[in-house]
PDB file of C-alpha atoms in Angstrom:
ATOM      1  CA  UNK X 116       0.000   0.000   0.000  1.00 87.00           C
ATOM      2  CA  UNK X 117       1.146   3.591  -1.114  1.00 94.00           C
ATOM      3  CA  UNK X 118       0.115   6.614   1.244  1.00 96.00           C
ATOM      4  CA  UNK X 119       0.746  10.249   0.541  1.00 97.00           C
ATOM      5  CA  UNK X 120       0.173  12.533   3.459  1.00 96.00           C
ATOM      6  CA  UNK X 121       0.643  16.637   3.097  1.00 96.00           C
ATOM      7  CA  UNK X 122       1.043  19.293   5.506  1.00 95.00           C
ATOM      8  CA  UNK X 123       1.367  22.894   5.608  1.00 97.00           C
ATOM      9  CA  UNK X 124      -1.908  24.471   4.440  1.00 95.00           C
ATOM     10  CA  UNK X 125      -3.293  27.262   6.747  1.00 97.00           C
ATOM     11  CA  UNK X 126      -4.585  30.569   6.574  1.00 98.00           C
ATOM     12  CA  UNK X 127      -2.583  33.449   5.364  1.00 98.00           C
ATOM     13  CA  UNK X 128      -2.833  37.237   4.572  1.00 98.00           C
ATOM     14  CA  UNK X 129      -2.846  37.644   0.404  1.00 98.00           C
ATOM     15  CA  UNK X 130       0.752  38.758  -0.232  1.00 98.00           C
ATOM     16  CA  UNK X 131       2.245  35.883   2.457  1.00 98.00           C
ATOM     17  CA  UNK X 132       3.653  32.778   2.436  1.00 98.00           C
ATOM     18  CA  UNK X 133       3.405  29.005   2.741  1.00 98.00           C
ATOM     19  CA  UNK X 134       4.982  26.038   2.430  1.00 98.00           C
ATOM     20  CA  UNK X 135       3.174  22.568   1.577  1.00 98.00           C
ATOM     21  CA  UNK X 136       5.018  19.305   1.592  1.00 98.00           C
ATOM     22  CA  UNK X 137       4.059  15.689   0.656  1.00 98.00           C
ATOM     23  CA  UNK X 138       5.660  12.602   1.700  1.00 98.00           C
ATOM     24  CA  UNK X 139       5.264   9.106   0.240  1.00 97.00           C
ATOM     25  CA  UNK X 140       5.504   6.169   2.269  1.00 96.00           C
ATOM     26  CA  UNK X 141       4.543   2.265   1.623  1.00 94.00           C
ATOM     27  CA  UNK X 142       6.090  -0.618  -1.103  1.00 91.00           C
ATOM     28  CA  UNK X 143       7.466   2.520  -3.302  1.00 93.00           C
ATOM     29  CA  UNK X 144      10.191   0.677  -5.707  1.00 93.00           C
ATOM     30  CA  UNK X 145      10.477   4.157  -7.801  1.00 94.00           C
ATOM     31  CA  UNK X 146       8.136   7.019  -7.898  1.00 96.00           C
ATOM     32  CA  UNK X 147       8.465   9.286 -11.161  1.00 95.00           C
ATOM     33  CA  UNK X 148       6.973  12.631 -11.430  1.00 97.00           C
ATOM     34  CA  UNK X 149       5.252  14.057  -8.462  1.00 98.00           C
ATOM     35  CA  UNK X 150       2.719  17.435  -8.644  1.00 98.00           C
ATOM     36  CA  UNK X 151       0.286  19.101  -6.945  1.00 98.00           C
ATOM     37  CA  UNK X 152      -2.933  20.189  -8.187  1.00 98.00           C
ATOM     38  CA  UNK X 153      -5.815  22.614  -6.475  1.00 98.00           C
ATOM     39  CA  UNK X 154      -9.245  23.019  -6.187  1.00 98.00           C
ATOM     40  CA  UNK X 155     -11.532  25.418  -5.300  1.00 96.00           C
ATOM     41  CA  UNK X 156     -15.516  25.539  -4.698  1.00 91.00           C
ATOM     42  CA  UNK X 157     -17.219  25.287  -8.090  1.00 94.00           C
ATOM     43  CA  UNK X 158     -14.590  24.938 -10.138  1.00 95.00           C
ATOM     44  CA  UNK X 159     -12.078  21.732 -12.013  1.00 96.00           C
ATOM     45  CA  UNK X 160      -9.066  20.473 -10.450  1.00 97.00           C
ATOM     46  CA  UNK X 161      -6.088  22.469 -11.791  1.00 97.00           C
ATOM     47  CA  UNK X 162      -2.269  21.385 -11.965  1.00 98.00           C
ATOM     48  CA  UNK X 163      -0.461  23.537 -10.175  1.00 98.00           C
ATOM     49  CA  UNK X 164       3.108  22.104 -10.590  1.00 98.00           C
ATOM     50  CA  UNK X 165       4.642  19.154 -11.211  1.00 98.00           C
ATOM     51  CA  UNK X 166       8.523  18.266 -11.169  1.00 98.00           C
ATOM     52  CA  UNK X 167      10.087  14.966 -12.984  1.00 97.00           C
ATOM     53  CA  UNK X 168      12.151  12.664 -11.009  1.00 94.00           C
ATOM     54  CA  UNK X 169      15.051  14.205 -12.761  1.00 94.00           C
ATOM     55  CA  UNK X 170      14.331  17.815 -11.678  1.00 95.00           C
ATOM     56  CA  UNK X 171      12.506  19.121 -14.814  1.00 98.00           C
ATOM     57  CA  UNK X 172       9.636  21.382 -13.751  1.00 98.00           C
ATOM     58  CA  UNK X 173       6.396  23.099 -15.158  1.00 98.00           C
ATOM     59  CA  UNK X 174       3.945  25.336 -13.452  1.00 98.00           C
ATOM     60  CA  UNK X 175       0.098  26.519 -14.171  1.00 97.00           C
ATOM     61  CA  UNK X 176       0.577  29.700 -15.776  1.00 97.00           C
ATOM     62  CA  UNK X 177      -1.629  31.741 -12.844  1.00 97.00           C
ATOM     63  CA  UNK X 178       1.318  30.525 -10.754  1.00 98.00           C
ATOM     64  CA  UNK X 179       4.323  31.318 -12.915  1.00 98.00           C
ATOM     65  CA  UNK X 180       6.905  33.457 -11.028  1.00 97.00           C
ATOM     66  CA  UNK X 181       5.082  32.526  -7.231  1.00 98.00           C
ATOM     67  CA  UNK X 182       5.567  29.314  -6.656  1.00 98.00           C
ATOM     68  CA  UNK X 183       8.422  26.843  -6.870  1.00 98.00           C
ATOM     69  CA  UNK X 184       8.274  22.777  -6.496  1.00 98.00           C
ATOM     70  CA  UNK X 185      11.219  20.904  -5.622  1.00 98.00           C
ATOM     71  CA  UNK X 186      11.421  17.163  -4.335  1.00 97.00           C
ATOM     72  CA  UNK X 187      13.852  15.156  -2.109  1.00 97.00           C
ATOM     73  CA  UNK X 188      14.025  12.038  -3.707  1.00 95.00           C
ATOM     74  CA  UNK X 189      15.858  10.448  -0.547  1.00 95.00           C
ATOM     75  CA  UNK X 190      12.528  11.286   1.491  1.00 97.00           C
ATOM     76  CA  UNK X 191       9.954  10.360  -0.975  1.00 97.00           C
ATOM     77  CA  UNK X 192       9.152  13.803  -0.980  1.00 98.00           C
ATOM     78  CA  UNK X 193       7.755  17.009  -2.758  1.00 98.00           C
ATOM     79  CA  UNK X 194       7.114  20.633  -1.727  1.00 98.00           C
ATOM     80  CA  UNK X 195       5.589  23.908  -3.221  1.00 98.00           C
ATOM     81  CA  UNK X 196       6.830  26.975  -1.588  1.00 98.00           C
ATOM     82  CA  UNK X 197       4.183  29.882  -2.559  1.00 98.00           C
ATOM     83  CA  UNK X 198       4.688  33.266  -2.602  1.00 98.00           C
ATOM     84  CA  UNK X 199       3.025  36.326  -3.190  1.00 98.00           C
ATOM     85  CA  UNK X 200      -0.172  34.357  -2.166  1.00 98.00           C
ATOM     86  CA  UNK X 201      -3.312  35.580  -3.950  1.00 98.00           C
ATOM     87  CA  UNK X 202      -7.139  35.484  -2.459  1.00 97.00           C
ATOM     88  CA  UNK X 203      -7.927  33.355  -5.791  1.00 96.00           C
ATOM     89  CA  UNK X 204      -4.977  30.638  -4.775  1.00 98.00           C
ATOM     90  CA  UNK X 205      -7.668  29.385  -1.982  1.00 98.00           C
ATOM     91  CA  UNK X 206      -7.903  25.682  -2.587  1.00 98.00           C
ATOM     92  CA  UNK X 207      -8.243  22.505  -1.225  1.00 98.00           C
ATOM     93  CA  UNK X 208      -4.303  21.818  -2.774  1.00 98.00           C
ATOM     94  CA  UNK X 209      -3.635  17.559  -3.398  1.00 98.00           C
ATOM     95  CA  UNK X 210      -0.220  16.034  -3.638  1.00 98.00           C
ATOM     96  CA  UNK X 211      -0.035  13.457  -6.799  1.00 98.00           C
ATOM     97  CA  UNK X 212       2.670  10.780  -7.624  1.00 98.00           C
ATOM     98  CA  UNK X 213       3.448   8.398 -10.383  1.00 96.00           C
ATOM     99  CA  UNK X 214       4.736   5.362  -8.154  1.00 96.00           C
ATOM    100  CA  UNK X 215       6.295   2.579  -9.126  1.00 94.00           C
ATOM    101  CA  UNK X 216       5.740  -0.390  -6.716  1.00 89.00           C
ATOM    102  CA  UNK X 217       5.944  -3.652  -8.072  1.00 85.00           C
ATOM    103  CA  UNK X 218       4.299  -4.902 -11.483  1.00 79.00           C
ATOM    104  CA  UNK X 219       3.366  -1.443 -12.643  1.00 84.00           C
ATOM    105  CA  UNK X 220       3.249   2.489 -12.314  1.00 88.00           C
ATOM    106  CA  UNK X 221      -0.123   3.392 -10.504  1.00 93.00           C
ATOM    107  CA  UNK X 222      -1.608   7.012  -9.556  1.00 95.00           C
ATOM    108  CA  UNK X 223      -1.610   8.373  -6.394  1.00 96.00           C
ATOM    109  CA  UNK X 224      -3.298  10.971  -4.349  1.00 97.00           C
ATOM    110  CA  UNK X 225      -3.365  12.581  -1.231  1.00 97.00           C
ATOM    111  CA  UNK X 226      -6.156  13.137   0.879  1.00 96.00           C
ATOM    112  CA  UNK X 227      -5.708  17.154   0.385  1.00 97.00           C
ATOM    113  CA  UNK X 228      -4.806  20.354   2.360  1.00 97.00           C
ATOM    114  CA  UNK X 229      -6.917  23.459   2.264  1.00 98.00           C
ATOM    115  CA  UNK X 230      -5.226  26.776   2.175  1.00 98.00           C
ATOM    116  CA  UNK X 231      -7.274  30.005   2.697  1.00 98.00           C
ATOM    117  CA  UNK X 232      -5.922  33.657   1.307  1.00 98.00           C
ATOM    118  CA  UNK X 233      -7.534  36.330   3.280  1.00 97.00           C
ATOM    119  CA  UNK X 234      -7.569  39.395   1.156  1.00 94.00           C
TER     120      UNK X 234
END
């Protein structure tokens, strides 16, 4: 079994800060790209950024500039630092990994973490 648990959401004034960070744990042979993706009330499940388990990066546009994502391969995990935090960033934000563990590459999810901008 494959688990991915974040932390770090919260409530924060619009121009502040926060960090989010997902770890992996469970029969994980390999896990290739990891992301994150948000949603809000009413609307789709966006990517927000997702990193390759080489490095290579790529970002929503409405985040472009703000946020960064970065892994640590040796701890199964990923983090988004966000900056310049925006009242329309509010989401429920979910951590998502390609895992390799055993016969085949499978989809994961985390259970979510909600982060509020105040304006």
């Amino acid at each position: 079994q494959v688990q991915l648990v974040e932390s770090g959401g919260g409530l924060v004034q619009a121009g502040g800060s926060l960090r989010l960070s997902c770890a992996a744990s469970g029969s994980i042979i390999s896990i290739n790209a990891m992301g994150w993706y948000r949603q809000a009330p009413g609307k789709q499940r966006e990517l927000v950024a997702a990193i390759s388990s080489g490095g290579a990066t790529n970002y929503g546009n409405s985040v472009k500039g703000r946020f960064t994502i970065s892994r640590d391969n040796a701890k199964n995990t990923v983090y988004l630092q966000m900056n310049s935090l925006k009242p329309e960033d509010t989401a429920v934000y979910i951590c998502n990994a390609h895992i390799y563990s055993g016969s085949y590459v499978s989809d994961y999810w985390g259970q979510g973490t909600q982060v509020t901008v105040s304006s």
